[in-house]
């Protein structure tokens, strides 16, 4: 009995060590109540901004993962990155104005404000924070927003220094799926 109690105590200590003390995890989704009044067929995705040293590495694969999800999982047509970038090249940063400039039915703007990989090598997980917002081009209104803070992204196995870049890319694809999961599917015509 004493060994079982010690084993349980050890398990509790281990689980407590795996927890993330001091991290507040939250996710919130806003969906426009009048979204059904819009006919969304094509979507443009602005180049994501990812703060931190991995931002340059992750921007293109993260955008590609978002594109794949919107096409394969939500049935939208998604403008090419080159076409979207060309239309937004004049530096328009205001959501409604950028949505009109992009020329699609809606523009998705992604900002990952936190990409913490300090636990990636020792424990196999990372944390992400940020916001994804979709703006309708017709009237410039915000139709979708998903805000996330300290979302934990876990690898499928151990991580080594040689594979850390590939692991970060895979985790960014997981994040893309998670943050766009609540984006509505295209309405059938």
CSV table of C-alpha atoms in Angstrom, one decimal:
chain,number,residue,atom,x,y,z
A,1,UNK,CA,0.0,0.0,0.0
A,2,UNK,CA,2.9,2.3,0.8
A,3,UNK,CA,4.4,1.8,-2.6
A,4,UNK,CA,1.0,2.5,-4.3
A,5,UNK,CA,0.7,5.7,-2.4
A,6,UNK,CA,4.3,6.7,-3.4
A,7,UNK,CA,3.5,5.8,-7.0
A,8,UNK,CA,0.4,8.0,-7.0
A,9,UNK,CA,2.3,10.8,-5.3
A,10,UNK,CA,5.0,10.5,-8.0
A,11,UNK,CA,2.4,10.6,-10.8
A,12,UNK,CA,0.8,13.8,-9.3
A,13,UNK,CA,4.2,15.4,-9.1
A,14,UNK,CA,5.0,14.4,-12.7
A,15,UNK,CA,1.7,15.7,-14.0
A,16,UNK,CA,2.2,19.0,-12.1
A,17,UNK,CA,5.6,19.3,-13.6
A,18,UNK,CA,4.1,18.9,-17.1
A,19,UNK,CA,1.6,21.6,-16.5
A,20,UNK,CA,2.3,25.2,-17.6
A,21,UNK,CA,2.4,27.3,-14.4
A,22,UNK,CA,1.7,30.9,-15.0
A,23,UNK,CA,0.1,30.4,-18.4
A,24,UNK,CA,-3.4,31.5,-18.9
A,25,UNK,CA,-4.9,29.5,-21.8
A,26,UNK,CA,-7.9,31.0,-23.6
A,27,UNK,CA,-9.6,30.8,-27.0
A,28,UNK,CA,-12.6,32.9,-28.1
A,29,UNK,CA,-14.4,33.0,-31.4
A,30,UNK,CA,-16.6,35.7,-32.8
A,31,UNK,CA,-18.9,34.9,-35.8
A,32,UNK,CA,-21.0,37.7,-37.3
A,33,UNK,CA,-24.7,36.9,-36.6
A,34,UNK,CA,-25.6,38.2,-40.1
A,35,UNK,CA,-23.0,36.1,-41.9
A,36,UNK,CA,-25.7,34.2,-43.8
A,37,UNK,CA,-26.5,37.5,-45.6
A,38,UNK,CA,-23.2,37.3,-47.4
A,39,UNK,CA,-22.3,35.0,-50.2
A,40,UNK,CA,-18.7,34.1,-49.5
A,41,UNK,CA,-17.2,32.1,-52.4
A,42,UNK,CA,-13.6,33.3,-52.7
A,43,UNK,CA,-11.2,34.2,-49.8
A,44,UNK,CA,-7.9,36.0,-49.8
A,45,UNK,CA,-5.3,35.3,-47.1
A,46,UNK,CA,-3.0,38.2,-46.3
A,47,UNK,CA,0.6,37.2,-45.6
A,48,UNK,CA,0.6,36.2,-41.9
A,49,UNK,CA,2.7,38.0,-39.4
A,50,UNK,CA,4.4,35.8,-37.0
A,51,UNK,CA,6.4,37.5,-34.2
A,52,UNK,CA,9.6,36.0,-33.1
A,53,UNK,CA,12.7,34.4,-34.6
A,54,UNK,CA,10.8,31.7,-36.4
A,55,UNK,CA,8.5,34.1,-38.2
A,56,UNK,CA,10.4,34.1,-41.5
A,57,UNK,CA,10.5,30.3,-41.5
A,58,UNK,CA,6.8,29.8,-40.7
A,59,UNK,CA,5.0,32.5,-42.7
A,60,UNK,CA,4.8,30.6,-46.1
A,61,UNK,CA,4.0,27.1,-44.7
A,62,UNK,CA,1.5,28.5,-42.3
A,63,UNK,CA,-0.3,30.4,-45.1
A,64,UNK,CA,-0.3,27.2,-47.2
A,65,UNK,CA,-1.8,25.2,-44.4
A,66,UNK,CA,-4.6,27.8,-44.0
A,67,UNK,CA,-5.2,27.7,-47.8
A,68,UNK,CA,-5.4,23.9,-47.8
A,69,UNK,CA,-7.9,23.9,-45.0
A,70,UNK,CA,-10.1,26.5,-46.6
A,71,UNK,CA,-10.1,24.7,-50.0
A,72,UNK,CA,-10.2,21.1,-48.9
A,73,UNK,CA,-12.1,21.4,-45.6
A,74,UNK,CA,-14.3,24.4,-46.1
A,75,UNK,CA,-14.9,24.3,-50.0
A,76,UNK,CA,-13.8,27.9,-50.7
A,77,UNK,CA,-11.8,29.2,-53.6
A,78,UNK,CA,-8.7,30.9,-52.3
A,79,UNK,CA,-6.8,33.5,-54.2
A,80,UNK,CA,-3.2,32.8,-54.9
A,81,UNK,CA,-0.6,34.3,-52.5
A,82,UNK,CA,1.0,36.2,-55.4
A,83,UNK,CA,-2.3,37.8,-56.5
A,84,UNK,CA,-3.2,38.7,-52.9
A,85,UNK,CA,0.2,40.2,-52.2
A,86,UNK,CA,0.1,42.2,-55.4
A,87,UNK,CA,-3.3,43.7,-54.5
A,88,UNK,CA,-2.2,44.5,-51.0
A,89,UNK,CA,1.2,45.8,-52.0
A,90,UNK,CA,0.2,49.4,-51.5
A,91,UNK,CA,0.5,48.9,-47.7
A,92,UNK,CA,-3.2,49.0,-46.8
A,93,UNK,CA,-3.3,47.6,-43.3
A,94,UNK,CA,-6.8,48.6,-42.2
A,95,UNK,CA,-9.0,45.4,-42.3
A,96,UNK,CA,-12.0,46.7,-44.2
A,97,UNK,CA,-9.9,48.7,-46.7
A,98,UNK,CA,-7.6,45.7,-47.2
A,99,UNK,CA,-10.6,43.4,-47.8
A,100,UNK,CA,-11.8,45.7,-50.6
A,101,UNK,CA,-8.3,46.0,-52.1
A,102,UNK,CA,-7.9,42.2,-52.1
A,103,UNK,CA,-10.7,41.7,-54.5
A,104,UNK,CA,-12.1,38.6,-52.8
A,105,UNK,CA,-15.4,38.2,-50.9
A,106,UNK,CA,-13.4,38.2,-47.7
A,107,UNK,CA,-9.9,38.7,-46.5
A,108,UNK,CA,-8.3,36.7,-43.6
A,109,UNK,CA,-5.7,38.5,-41.6
A,110,UNK,CA,-3.5,36.4,-39.3
A,111,UNK,CA,-1.2,37.7,-36.6
A,112,UNK,CA,0.6,35.2,-34.4
A,113,UNK,CA,1.9,37.5,-31.6
A,114,UNK,CA,3.5,34.7,-29.5
A,115,UNK,CA,5.3,31.6,-30.8
A,116,UNK,CA,7.1,30.1,-27.8
A,117,UNK,CA,9.3,27.0,-28.5
A,118,UNK,CA,11.2,27.0,-25.3
A,119,UNK,CA,9.7,23.7,-24.4
A,120,UNK,CA,10.0,22.1,-27.8
A,121,UNK,CA,13.3,20.3,-27.4
A,122,UNK,CA,13.0,19.2,-23.8
A,123,UNK,CA,9.3,18.3,-23.7
A,124,UNK,CA,7.9,18.3,-27.3
A,125,UNK,CA,5.5,21.2,-27.2
A,126,UNK,CA,5.2,24.8,-28.1
A,127,UNK,CA,2.7,27.6,-27.2
A,128,UNK,CA,1.1,30.1,-29.6
A,129,UNK,CA,-1.0,33.3,-29.1
A,130,UNK,CA,-2.6,35.6,-31.7
A,131,UNK,CA,-5.6,36.6,-33.6
A,132,UNK,CA,-7.3,35.6,-36.9
A,133,UNK,CA,-9.8,38.1,-38.4
A,134,UNK,CA,-11.9,37.9,-41.5
A,135,UNK,CA,-13.3,41.0,-43.1
A,136,UNK,CA,-16.0,41.1,-45.7
A,137,UNK,CA,-15.1,43.1,-48.8
A,138,UNK,CA,-18.7,44.0,-49.6
A,139,UNK,CA,-19.3,46.2,-46.6
A,140,UNK,CA,-16.0,46.0,-44.7
A,141,UNK,CA,-17.4,44.4,-41.6
A,142,UNK,CA,-15.7,41.9,-39.4
A,143,UNK,CA,-17.3,38.6,-40.0
A,144,UNK,CA,-15.0,36.2,-38.0
A,145,UNK,CA,-12.4,36.5,-35.4
A,146,UNK,CA,-10.6,33.8,-33.4
A,147,UNK,CA,-8.3,35.0,-30.6
A,148,UNK,CA,-6.1,32.5,-28.9
A,149,UNK,CA,-3.6,32.8,-26.0
A,150,UNK,CA,-1.0,30.2,-24.9
A,151,UNK,CA,-2.5,27.4,-27.0
A,152,UNK,CA,-0.4,24.3,-26.5
A,153,UNK,CA,0.8,22.5,-29.6
A,154,UNK,CA,2.2,19.0,-29.0
A,155,UNK,CA,4.5,17.0,-31.3
A,156,UNK,CA,3.8,13.4,-32.1
A,157,UNK,CA,7.2,12.2,-30.8
A,158,UNK,CA,10.5,13.3,-29.5
A,159,UNK,CA,12.2,16.3,-31.1
A,160,UNK,CA,15.9,16.6,-31.9
A,161,UNK,CA,17.9,19.7,-32.8
A,162,UNK,CA,18.3,18.4,-36.4
A,163,UNK,CA,14.5,18.3,-36.9
A,164,UNK,CA,13.4,21.4,-35.0
A,165,UNK,CA,12.6,23.5,-38.1
A,166,UNK,CA,10.5,20.7,-39.7
A,167,UNK,CA,8.7,20.3,-36.3
A,168,UNK,CA,7.9,24.0,-36.1
A,169,UNK,CA,6.4,23.9,-39.6
A,170,UNK,CA,4.3,20.9,-38.7
A,171,UNK,CA,3.1,22.6,-35.5
A,172,UNK,CA,2.2,25.7,-37.5
A,173,UNK,CA,0.0,23.6,-39.7
A,174,UNK,CA,-1.7,22.1,-36.6
A,175,UNK,CA,-2.2,25.7,-35.4
A,176,UNK,CA,-3.8,26.7,-38.8
A,177,UNK,CA,-6.2,23.8,-38.5
A,178,UNK,CA,-7.1,24.7,-35.0
A,179,UNK,CA,-7.7,28.4,-35.5
A,180,UNK,CA,-9.7,28.0,-38.7
A,181,UNK,CA,-11.8,25.1,-37.4
A,182,UNK,CA,-14.6,27.4,-36.4
A,183,UNK,CA,-14.6,29.3,-39.7
A,184,UNK,CA,-17.9,28.4,-41.4
A,185,UNK,CA,-18.0,26.2,-44.5
A,186,UNK,CA,-19.0,27.8,-47.8
A,187,UNK,CA,-22.7,27.7,-48.3
A,188,UNK,CA,-23.8,25.4,-51.1
A,189,UNK,CA,-25.1,27.2,-54.1
